[in-house]
PDB file of C-alpha atoms and ligand atoms in Angstrom:
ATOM      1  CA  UNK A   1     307.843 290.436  73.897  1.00  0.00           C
ATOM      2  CA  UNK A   2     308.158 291.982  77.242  1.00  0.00           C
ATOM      3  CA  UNK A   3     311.977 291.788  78.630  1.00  0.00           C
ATOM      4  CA  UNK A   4     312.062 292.480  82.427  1.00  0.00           C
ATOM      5  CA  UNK A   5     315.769 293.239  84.071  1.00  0.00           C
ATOM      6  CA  UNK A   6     316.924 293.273  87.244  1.00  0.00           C
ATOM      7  CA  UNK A   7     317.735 297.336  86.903  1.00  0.00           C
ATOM      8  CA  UNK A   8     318.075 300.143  85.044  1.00  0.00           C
ATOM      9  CA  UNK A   9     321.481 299.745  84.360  1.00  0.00           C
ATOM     10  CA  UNK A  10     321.046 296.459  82.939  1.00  0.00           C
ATOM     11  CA  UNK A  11     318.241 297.896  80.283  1.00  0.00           C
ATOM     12  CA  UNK A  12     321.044 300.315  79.225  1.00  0.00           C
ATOM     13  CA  UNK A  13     323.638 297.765  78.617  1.00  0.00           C
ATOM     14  CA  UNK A  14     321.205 295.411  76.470  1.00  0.00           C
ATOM     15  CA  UNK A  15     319.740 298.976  74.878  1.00  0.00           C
ATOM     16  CA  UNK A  16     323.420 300.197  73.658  1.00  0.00           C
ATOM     17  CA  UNK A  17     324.186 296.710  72.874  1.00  0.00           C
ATOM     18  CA  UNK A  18     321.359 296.718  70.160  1.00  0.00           C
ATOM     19  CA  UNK A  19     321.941 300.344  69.029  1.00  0.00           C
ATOM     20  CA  UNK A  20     325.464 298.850  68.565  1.00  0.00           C
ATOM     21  CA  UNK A  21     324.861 296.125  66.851  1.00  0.00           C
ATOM     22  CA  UNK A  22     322.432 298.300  64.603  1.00  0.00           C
ATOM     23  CA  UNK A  23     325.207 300.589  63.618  1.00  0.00           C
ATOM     24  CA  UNK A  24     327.505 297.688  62.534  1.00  0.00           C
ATOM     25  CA  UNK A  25     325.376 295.209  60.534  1.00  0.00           C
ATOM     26  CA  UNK A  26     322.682 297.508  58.741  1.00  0.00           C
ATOM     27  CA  UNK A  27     323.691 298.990  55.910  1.00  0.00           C
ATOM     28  CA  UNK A  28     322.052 302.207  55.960  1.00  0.00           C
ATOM     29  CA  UNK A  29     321.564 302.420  59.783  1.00  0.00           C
ATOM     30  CA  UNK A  30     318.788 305.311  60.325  1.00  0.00           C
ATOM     31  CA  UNK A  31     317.747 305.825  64.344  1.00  0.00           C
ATOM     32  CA  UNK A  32     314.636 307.446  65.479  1.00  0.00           C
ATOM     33  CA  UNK A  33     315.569 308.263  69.148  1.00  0.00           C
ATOM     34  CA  UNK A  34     313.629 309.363  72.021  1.00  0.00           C
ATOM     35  CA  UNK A  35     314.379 312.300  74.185  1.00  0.00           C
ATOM     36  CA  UNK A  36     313.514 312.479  77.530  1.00  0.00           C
ATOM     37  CA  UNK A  37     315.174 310.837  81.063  1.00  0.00           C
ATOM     38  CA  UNK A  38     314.683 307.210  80.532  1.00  0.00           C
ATOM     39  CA  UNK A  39     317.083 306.436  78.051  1.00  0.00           C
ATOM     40  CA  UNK A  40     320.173 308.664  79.042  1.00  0.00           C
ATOM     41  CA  UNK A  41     322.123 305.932  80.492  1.00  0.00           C
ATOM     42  CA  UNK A  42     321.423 303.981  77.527  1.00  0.00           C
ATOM     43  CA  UNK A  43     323.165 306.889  75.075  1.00  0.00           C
ATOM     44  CA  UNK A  44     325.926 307.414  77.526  1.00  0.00           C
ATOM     45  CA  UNK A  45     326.622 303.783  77.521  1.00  0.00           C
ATOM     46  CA  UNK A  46     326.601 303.387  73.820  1.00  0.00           C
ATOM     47  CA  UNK A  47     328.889 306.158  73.464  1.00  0.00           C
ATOM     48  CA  UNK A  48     331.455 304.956  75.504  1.00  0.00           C
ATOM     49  CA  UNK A  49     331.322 301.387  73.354  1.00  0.00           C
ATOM     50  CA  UNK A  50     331.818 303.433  70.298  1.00  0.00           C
ATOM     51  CA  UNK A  51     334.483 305.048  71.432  1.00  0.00           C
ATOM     52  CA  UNK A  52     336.918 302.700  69.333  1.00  0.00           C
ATOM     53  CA  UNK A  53     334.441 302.405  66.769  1.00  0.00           C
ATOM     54  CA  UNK A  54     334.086 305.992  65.421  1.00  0.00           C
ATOM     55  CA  UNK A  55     334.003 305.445  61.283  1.00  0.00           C
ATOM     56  CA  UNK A  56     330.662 303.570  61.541  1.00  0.00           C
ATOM     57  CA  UNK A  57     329.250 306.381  63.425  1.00  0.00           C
ATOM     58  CA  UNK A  58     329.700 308.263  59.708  1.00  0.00           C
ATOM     59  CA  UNK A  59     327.236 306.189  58.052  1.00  0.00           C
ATOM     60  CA  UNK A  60     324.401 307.068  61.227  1.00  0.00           C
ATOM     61  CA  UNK A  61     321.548 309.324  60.618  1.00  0.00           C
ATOM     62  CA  UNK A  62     319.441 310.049  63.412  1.00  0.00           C
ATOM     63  CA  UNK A  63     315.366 311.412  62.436  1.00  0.00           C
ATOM     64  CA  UNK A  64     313.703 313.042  64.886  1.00  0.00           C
ATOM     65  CA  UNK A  65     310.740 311.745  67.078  1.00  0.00           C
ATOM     66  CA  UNK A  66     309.011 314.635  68.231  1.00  0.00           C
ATOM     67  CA  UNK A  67     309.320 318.366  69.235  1.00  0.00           C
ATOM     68  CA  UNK A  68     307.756 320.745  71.301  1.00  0.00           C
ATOM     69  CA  UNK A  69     306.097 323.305  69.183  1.00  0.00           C
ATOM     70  CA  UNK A  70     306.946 327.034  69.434  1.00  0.00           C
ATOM     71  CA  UNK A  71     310.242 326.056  71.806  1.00  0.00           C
ATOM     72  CA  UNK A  72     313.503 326.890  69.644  1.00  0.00           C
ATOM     73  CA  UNK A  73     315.897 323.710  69.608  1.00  0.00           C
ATOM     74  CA  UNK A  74     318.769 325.622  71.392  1.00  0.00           C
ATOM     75  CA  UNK A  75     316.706 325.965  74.289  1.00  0.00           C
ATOM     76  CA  UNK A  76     317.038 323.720  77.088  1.00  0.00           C
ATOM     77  CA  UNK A  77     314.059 321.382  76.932  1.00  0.00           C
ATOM     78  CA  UNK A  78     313.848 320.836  73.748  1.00  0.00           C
ATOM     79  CA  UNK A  79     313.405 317.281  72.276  1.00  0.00           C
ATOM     80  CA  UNK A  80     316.553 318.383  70.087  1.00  0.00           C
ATOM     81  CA  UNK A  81     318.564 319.595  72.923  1.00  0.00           C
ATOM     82  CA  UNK A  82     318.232 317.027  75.086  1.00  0.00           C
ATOM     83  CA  UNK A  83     319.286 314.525  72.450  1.00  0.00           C
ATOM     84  CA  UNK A  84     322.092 317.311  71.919  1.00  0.00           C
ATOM     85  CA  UNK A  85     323.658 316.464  75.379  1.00  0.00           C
ATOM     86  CA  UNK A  86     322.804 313.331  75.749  1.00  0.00           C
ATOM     87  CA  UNK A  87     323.692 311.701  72.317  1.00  0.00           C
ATOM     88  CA  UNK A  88     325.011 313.700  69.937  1.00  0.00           C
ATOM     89  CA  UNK A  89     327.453 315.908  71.475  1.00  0.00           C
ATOM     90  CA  UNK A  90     328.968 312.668  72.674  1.00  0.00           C
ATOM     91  CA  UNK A  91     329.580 311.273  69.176  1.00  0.00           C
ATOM     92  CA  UNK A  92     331.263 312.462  66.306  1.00  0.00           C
ATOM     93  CA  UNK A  93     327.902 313.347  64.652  1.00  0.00           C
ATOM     94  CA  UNK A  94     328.338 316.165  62.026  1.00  0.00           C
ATOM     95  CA  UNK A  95     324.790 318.010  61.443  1.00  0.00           C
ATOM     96  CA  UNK A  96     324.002 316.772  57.928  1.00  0.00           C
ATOM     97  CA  UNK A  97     323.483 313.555  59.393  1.00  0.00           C
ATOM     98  CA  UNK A  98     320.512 314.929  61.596  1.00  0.00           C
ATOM     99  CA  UNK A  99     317.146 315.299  60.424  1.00  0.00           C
ATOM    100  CA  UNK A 100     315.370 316.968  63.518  1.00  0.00           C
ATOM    101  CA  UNK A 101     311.656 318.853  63.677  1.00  0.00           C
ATOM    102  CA  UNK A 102     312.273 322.688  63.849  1.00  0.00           C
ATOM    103  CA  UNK A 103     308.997 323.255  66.591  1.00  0.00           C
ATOM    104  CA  UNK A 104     309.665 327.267  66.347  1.00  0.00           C
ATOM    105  CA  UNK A 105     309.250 326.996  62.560  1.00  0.00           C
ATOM    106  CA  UNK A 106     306.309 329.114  60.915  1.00  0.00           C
ATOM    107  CA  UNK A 107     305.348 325.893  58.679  1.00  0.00           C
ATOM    108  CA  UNK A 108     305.102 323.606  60.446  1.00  0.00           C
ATOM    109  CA  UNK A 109     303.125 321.338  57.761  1.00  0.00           C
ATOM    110  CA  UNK A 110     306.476 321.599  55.918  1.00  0.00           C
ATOM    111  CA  UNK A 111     308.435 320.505  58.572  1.00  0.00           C
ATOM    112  CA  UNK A 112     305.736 317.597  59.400  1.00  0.00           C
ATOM    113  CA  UNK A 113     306.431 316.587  54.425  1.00  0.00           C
ATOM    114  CA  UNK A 114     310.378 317.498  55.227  1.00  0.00           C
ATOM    115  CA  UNK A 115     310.403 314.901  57.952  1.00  0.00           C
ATOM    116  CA  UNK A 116     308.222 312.698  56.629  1.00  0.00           C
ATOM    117  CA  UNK A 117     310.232 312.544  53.106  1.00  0.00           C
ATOM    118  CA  UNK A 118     313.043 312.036  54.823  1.00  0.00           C
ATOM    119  CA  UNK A 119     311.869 308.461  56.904  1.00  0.00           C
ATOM    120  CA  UNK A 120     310.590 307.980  53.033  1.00  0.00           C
ATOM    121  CA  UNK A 121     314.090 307.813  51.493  1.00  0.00           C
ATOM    122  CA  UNK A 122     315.806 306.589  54.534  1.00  0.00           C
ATOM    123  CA  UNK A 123     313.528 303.806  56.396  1.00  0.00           C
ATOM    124  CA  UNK A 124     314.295 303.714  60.064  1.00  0.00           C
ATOM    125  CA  UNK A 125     316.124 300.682  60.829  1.00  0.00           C
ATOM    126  CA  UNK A 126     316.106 301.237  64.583  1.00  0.00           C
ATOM    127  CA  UNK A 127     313.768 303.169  67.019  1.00  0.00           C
ATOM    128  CA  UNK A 128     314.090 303.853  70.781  1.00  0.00           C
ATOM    129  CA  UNK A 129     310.760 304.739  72.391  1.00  0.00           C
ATOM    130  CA  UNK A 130     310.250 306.063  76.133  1.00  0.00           C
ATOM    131  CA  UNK A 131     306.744 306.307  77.373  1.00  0.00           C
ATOM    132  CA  UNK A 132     304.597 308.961  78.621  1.00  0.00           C
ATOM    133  CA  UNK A 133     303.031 309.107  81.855  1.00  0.00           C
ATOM    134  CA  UNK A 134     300.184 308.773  80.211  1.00  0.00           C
ATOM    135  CA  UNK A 135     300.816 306.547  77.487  1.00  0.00           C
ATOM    136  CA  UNK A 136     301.764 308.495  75.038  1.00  0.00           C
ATOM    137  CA  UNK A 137     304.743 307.151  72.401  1.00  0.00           C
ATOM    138  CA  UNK A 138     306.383 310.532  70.880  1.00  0.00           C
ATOM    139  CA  UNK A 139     303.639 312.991  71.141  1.00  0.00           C
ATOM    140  CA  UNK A 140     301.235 310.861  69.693  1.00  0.00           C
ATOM    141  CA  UNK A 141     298.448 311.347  72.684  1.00  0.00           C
ATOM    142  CA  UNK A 142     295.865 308.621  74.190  1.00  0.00           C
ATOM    143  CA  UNK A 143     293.077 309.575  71.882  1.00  0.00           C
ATOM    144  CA  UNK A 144     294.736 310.219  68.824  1.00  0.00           C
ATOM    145  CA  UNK A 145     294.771 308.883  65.241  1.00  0.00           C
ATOM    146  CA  UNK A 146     297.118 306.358  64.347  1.00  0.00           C
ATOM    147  CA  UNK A 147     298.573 308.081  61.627  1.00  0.00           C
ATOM    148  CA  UNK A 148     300.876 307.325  58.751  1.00  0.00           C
ATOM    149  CA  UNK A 149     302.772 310.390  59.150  1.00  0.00           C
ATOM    150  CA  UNK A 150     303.841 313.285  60.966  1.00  0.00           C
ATOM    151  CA  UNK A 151     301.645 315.936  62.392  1.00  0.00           C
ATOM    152  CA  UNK A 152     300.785 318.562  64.813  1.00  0.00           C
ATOM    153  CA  UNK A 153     299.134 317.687  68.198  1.00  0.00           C
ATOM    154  CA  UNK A 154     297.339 319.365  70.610  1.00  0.00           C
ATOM    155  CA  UNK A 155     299.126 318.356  73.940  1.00  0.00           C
ATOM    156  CA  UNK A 156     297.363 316.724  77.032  1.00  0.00           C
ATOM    157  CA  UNK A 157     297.264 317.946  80.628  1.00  0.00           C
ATOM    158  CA  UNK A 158     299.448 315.705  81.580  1.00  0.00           C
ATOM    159  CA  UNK A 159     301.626 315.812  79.198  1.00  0.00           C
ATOM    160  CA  UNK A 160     301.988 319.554  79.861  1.00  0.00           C
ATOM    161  CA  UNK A 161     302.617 319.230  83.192  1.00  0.00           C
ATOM    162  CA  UNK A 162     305.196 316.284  83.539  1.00  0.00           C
ATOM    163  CA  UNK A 163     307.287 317.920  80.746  1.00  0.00           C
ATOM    164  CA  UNK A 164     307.549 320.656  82.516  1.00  0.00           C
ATOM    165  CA  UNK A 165     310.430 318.773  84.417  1.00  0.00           C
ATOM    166  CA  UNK A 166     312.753 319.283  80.838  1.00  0.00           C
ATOM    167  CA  UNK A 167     312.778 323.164  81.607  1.00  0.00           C
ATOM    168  CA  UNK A 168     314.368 325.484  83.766  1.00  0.00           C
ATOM    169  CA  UNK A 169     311.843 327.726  84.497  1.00  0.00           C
ATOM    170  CA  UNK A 170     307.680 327.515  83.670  1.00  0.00           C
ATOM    171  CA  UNK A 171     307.298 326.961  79.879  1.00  0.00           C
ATOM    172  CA  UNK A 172     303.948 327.192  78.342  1.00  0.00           C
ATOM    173  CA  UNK A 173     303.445 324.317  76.146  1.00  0.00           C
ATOM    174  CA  UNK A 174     300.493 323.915  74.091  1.00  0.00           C
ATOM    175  CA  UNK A 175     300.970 321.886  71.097  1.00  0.00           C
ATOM    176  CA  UNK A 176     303.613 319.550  69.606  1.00  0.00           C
ATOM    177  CA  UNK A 177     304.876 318.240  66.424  1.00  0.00           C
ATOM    178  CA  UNK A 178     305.943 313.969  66.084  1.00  0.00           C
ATOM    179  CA  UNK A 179     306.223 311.479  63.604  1.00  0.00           C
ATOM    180  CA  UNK A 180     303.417 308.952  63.291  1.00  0.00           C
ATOM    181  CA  UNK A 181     302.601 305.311  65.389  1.00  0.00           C
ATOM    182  CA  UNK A 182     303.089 303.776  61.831  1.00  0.00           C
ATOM    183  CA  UNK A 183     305.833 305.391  61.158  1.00  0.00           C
ATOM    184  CA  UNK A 184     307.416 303.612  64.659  1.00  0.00           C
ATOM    185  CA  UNK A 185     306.015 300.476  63.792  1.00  0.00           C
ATOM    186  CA  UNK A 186     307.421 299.949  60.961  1.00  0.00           C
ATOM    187  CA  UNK A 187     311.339 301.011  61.994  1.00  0.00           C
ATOM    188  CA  UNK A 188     313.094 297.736  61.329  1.00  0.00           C
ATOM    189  CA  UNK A 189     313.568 297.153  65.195  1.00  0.00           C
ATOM    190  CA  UNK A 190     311.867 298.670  67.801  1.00  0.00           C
ATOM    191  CA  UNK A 191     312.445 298.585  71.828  1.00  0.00           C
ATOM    192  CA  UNK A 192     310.135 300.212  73.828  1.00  0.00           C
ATOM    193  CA  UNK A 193     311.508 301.167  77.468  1.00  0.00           C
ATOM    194  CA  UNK A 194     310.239 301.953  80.733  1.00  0.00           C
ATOM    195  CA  UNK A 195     312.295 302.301  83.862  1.00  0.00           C
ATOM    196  CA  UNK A 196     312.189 303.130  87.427  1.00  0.00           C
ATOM    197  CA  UNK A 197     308.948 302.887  89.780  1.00  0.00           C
ATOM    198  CA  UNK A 198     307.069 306.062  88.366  1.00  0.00           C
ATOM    199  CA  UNK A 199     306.210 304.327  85.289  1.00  0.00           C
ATOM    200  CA  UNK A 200     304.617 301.192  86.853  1.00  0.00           C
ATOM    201  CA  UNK A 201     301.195 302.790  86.887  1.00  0.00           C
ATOM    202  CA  UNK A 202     301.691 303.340  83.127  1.00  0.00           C
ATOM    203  CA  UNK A 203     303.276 299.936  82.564  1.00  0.00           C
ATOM    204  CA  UNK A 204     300.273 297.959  84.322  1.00  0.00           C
ATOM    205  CA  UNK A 205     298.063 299.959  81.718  1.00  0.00           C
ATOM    206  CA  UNK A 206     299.559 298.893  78.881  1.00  0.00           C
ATOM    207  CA  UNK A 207     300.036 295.871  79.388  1.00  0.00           C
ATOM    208  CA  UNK A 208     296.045 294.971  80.863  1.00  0.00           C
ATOM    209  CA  UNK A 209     293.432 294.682  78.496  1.00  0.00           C
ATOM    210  CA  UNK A 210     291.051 297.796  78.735  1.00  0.00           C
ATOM    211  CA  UNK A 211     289.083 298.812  75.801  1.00  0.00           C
ATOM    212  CA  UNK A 212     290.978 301.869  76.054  1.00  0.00           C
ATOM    213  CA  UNK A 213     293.826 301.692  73.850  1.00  0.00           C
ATOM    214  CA  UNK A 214     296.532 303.562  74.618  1.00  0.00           C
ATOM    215  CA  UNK A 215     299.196 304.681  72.216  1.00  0.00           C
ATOM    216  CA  UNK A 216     301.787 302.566  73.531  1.00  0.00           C
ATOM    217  CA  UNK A 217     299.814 299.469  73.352  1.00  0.00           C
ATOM    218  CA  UNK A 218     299.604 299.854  69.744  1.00  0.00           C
ATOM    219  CA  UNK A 219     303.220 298.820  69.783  1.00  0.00           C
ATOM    220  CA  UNK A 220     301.827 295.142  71.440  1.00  0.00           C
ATOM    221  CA  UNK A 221     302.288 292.311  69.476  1.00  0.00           C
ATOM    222  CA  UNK A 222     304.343 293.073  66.674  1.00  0.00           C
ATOM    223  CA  UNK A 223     307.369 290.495  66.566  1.00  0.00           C
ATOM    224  CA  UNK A 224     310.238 293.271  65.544  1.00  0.00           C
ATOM    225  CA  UNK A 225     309.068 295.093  69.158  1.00  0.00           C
ATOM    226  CA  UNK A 226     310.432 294.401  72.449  1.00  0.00           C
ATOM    227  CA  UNK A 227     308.655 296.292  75.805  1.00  0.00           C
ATOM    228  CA  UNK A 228     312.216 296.498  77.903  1.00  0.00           C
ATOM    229  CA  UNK A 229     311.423 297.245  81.668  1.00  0.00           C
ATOM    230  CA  UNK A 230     313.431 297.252  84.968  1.00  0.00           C
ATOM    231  CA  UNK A 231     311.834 295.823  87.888  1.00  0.00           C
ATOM    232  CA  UNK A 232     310.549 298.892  89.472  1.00  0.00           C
ATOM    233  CA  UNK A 233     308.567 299.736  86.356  1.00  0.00           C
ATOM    234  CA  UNK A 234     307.534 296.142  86.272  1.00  0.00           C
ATOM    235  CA  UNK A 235     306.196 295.895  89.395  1.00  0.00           C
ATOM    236  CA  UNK A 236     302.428 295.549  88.868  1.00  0.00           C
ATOM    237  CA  UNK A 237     302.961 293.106  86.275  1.00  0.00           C
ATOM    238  CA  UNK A 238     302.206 289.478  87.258  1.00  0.00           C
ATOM    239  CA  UNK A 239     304.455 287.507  84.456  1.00  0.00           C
ATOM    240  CA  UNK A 240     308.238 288.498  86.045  1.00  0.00           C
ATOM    241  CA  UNK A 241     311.016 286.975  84.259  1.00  0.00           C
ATOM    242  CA  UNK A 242     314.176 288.191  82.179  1.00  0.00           C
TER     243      UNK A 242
HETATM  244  O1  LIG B 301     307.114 313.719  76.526  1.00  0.00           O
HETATM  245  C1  LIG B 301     307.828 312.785  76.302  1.00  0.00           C
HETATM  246  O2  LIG B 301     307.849 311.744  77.184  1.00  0.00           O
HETATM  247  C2  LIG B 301     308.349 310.470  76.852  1.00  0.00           C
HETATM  248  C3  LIG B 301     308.854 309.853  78.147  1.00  0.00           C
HETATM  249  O3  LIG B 301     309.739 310.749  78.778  1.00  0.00           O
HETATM  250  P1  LIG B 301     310.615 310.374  80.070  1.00  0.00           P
HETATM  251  O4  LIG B 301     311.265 311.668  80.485  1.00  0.00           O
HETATM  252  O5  LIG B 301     309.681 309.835  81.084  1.00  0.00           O
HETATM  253  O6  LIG B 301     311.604 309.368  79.620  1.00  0.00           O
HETATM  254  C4  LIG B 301     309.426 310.570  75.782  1.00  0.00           C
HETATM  255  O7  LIG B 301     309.819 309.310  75.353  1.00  0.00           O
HETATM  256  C5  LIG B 301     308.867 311.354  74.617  1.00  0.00           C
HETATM  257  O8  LIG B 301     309.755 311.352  73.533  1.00  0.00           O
HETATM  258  C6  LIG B 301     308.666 312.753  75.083  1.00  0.00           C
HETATM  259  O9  LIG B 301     308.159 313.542  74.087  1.00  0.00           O
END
């Protein structure tokens, strides 16, 4: 289903509402959380509601979506990093209860089997995807295999270039390591998000019908995944309601 709200601050709210109500009623809540700038006001608005609810955040454990290979996760840009200051740093998260890509490892196959064993013995129950400006959910590129697992990408243009916004200087970045489009789809709960007006040219993409599928729209039509947009983002799409 595709939600449309009046702003961005209103997808937050009804985003940390569901993270919230994910933490209290599942009983081994596992989160698969994207990086990135569309869904920082949704972590800083969770955090603040779990302020007075800190001994549920114990029984969290947050996988990783997606790294950037070669870029160490202390380094600002990183997927890791990001979530650092967004998310984690803002919740009494202890380590142990983070399994996160290493994208400067030399094995990165192993990292791809220590991931993917991990999602094996602790099923995501909810997922928070942002989308590329090109489509893209994770790194999982337009073009790619729909895989059942995690693996190592080659990264597109575009993806190269609009990421370069995470970093504080020019960062070469060739290749990059994520979890599957299976492996999303079958989280317990998934939302999809896309705010603010640059991602209305992605947003009226995947949600027409070109033989082209992107990534993203292989999240359509699944009951257990909301598309939750703000009107900016929305505003190519002809069916507006909330
Ligand atoms: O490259 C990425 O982009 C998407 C969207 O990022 P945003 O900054 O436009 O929110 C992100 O969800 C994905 O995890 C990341 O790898």
């Amino acid at each position: 289903m595709i939600k449309i709200f009046s702003n961005e601050d209103e997808v937050a709210n009804e985003i940390a509402k569901e993270m919230q109500w994910h933490i209290q009623n599942d009983e081994n809540p596992v989160f698969c959380l994207a990086s990135g700038s569309t869904p920082k006001k949704s972590y800083k608005r969770f955090s603040k509601e779990m302020e007075n609810k800190q001994s549920r955040i114990k029984l969290l454990k947050v996988v990783s979506l997606d790294e950037w290979v070669g870029i160490d996760r202390t380094s600002e840009g990183s997927c890791y990093q990001m979530l650092h200051q967004d998310l984690f740093s803002l919740i009494p998260l202890d380590d142990e209860q983070i399994e996160f890509f290493d994208g400067n490892a030399t094995d990165l196959k192993e990292e791809c089997r220590k991931v993917d064993s991990f999602i094996q013995s602790n099923p995501i129950t909810f997922s928070l995807m942002g989308v590329g400006m090109n489509g893209h959910i994770g790194l999982n590129e337009p073009g790619g295999a729909v895989l059942d697992h995690s693996s190592v990408v080659d990264l597109s243009k575009n993806t190269k270039e609009v990421a370069q916004k995470y970093f504080l200087q020019p960062t070469v970045l060739e290749k990059g390591i994520t979890i599957g489009l299976n492996q999303v789809i079958r989280s317990k709960r998934v939302i999809v998000v896309m705010t603010g007006e640059r991602k209305a040219d992605i947003a009226r993409k995947v949600f027409s019908n070109s033989e082209y599928r992107l990534p993203a729209q292989e999240l359509l039509g699944h009951d257990h995944i909301d598309f939750f947009l703000d009107k900016d983002a929305a505003k190519y799409l002809e069916v507006l309601s909330s």
